[in-house]
Tab-separated table of C-alpha atoms in Angstrom:
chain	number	residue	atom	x	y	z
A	1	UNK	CA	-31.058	26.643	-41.819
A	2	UNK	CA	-31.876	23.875	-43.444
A	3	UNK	CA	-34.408	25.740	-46.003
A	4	UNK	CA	-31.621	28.100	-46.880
A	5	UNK	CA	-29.633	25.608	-48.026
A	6	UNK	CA	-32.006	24.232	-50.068
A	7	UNK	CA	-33.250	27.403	-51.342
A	8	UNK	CA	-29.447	28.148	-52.631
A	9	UNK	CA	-28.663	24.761	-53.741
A	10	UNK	CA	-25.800	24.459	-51.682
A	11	UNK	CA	-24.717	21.155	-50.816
A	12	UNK	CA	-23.824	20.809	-47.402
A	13	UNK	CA	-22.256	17.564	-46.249
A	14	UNK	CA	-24.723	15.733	-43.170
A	15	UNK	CA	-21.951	16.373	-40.551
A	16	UNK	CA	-21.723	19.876	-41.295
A	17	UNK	CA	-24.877	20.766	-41.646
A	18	UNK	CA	-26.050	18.774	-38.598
A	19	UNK	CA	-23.201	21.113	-36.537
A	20	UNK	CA	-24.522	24.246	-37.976
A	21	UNK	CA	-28.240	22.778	-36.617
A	22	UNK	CA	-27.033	22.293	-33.235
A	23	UNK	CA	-26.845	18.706	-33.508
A	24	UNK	CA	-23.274	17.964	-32.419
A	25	UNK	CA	-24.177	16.832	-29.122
A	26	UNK	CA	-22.551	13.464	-28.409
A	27	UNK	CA	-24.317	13.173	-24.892
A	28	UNK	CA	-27.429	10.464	-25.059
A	29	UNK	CA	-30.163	11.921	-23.440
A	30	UNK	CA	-31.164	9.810	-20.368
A	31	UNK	CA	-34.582	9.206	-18.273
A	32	UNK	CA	-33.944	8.392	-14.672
A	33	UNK	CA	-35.736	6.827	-11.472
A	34	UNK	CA	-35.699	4.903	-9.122
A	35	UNK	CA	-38.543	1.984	-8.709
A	36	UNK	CA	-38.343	0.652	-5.203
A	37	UNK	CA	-34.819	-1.047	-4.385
A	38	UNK	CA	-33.686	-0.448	-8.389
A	39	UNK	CA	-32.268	2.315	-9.554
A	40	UNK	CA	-33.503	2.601	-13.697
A	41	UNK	CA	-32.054	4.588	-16.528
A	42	UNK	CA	-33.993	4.610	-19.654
A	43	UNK	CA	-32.480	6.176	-23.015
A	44	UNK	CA	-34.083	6.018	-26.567
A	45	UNK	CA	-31.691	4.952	-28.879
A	46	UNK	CA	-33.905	3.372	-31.836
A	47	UNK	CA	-32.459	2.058	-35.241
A	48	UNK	CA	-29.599	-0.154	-33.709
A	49	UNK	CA	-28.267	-3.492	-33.181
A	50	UNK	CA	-27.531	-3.654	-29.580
A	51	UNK	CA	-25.262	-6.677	-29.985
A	52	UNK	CA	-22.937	-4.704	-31.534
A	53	UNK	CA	-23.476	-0.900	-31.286
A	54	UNK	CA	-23.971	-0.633	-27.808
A	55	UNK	CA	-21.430	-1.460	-24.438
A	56	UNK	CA	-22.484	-0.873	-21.066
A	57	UNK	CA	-20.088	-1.046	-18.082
A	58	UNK	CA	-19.081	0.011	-14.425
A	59	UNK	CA	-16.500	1.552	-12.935
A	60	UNK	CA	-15.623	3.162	-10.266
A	61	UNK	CA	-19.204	3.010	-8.858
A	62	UNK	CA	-20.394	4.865	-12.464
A	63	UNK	CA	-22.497	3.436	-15.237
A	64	UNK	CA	-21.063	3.701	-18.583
A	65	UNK	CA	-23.204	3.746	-21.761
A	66	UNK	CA	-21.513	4.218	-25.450
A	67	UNK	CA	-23.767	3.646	-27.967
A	68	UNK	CA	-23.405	4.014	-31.505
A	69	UNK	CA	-26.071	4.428	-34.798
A	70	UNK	CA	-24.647	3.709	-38.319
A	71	UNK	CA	-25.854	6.041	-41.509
A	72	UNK	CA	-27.761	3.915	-43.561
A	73	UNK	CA	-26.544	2.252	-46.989
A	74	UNK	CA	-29.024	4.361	-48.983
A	75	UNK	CA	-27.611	7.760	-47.598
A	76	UNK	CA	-25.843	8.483	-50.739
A	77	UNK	CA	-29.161	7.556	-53.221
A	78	UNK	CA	-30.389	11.476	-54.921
A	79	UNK	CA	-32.987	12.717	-52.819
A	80	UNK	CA	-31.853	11.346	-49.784
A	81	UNK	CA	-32.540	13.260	-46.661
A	82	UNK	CA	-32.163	12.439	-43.271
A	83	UNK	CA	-32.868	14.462	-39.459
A	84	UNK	CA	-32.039	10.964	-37.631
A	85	UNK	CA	-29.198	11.830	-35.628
A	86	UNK	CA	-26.366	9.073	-36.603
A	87	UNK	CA	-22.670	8.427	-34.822
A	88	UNK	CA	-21.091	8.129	-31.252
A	89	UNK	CA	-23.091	8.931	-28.173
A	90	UNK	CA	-22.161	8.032	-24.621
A	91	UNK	CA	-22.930	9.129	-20.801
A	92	UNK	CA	-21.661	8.278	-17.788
A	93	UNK	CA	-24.141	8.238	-14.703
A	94	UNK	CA	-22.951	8.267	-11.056
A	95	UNK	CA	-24.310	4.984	-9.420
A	96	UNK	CA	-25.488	5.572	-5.370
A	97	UNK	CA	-23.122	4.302	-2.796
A	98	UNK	CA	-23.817	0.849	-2.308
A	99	UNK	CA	-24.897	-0.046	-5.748
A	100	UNK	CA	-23.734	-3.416	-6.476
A	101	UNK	CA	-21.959	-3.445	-10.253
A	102	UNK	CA	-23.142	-7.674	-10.374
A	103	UNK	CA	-26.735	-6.436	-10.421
A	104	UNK	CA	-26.812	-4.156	-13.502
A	105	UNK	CA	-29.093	-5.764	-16.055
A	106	UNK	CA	-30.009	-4.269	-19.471
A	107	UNK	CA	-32.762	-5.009	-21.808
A	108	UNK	CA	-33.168	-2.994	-25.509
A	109	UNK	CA	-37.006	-3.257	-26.374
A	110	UNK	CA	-38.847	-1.565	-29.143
A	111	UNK	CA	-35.716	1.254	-29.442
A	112	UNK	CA	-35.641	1.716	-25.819
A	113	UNK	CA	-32.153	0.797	-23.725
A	114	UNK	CA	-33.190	0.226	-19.788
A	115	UNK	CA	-30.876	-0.575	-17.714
A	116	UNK	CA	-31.664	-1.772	-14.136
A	117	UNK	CA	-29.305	-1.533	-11.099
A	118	UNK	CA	-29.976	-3.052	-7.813
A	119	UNK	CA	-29.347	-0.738	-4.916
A	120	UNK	CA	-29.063	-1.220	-1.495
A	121	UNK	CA	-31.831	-2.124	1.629
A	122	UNK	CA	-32.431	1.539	3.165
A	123	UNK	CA	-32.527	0.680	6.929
A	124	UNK	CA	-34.660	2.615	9.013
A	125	UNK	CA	-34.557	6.752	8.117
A	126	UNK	CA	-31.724	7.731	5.735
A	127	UNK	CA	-30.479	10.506	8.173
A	128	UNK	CA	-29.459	11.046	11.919
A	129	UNK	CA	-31.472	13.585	14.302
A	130	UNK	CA	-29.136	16.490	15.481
A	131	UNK	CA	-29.786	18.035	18.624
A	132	UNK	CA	-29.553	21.516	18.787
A	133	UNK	CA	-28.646	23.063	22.553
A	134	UNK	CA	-30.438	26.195	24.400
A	135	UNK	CA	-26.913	26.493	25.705
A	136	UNK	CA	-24.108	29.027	24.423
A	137	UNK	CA	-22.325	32.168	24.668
A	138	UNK	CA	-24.736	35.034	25.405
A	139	UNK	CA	-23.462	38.683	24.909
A	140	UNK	CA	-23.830	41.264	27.386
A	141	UNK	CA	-26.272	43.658	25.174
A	142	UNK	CA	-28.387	40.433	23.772
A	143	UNK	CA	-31.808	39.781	25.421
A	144	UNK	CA	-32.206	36.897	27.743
A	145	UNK	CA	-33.517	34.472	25.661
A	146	UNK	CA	-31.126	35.207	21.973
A	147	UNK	CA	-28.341	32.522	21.568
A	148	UNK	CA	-25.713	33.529	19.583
């Protein structure tokens, strides 16, 4: 799409043309794991200040992470082009039960945003052992050994 426009000489504005690319999505594309007791979402967000452009918080037991990149000075210098995605982008993540909102910690390094949450001590197996019964209702036509 991109060639065509340049092939024509049409002058398409970045937020249009980045919407006719596919590129509207506002959602930040996250990485995540868990590393022992710590739950760990990873995001690459590179080009910002994150004292200012981004704001992480919890509610409700869910992380919430808005980040924002500015368009550069220069965008309006001739020649200028650009496929560096710019504007709003945020994602909310479900934290597990038990997660305790004092123990998220986030660190930017090198254009990556990690953030760390603590989660709690699994005790023992995570599930309970049902028992299933031989006993039951057997119908009249049903073999001697089928359970129904």
């Amino acid at each position: 799409m991109d060639n065509l426009f340049r092939r024509t000489g049409i002058d398409v504005p970045e937020p249009v043309r980045r919407f006719l690319q596919g590129e509207s999505d506002p959602w930040l594309r996250v990485e995540e794991y868990r590393d022992g007791n710590t739950m760990v979402v990873r995001t690459d967000i590179p080009g910002i200040d994150p004292d200012k452009d981004i704001d992480i918080t919890v509610t409700d037991d869910t992380l919430h992470i808005s980040a924002r990149r500015r368009e550069p000075a220069h965008k309006d210098q001739p020649g200028y082009r650009s496929e560096v995605r710019y504007g709003d982008y945020s994602r909310s993540i479900p934290l597990p039960r038990g997660a305790n909102p004092d123990t998220v910690e986030a660190s930017y390094i090198d254009g990556v945003l990690e953030i760390r949450a603590q989660l709690p001590e699994q005790s023992g197996t995570s599930g309970t052992k049902v028992h299933v019964s031989r006993g039951g209702h057997q119908s009249p036509e049903a073999p001697e050994n089928y359970v129904t």
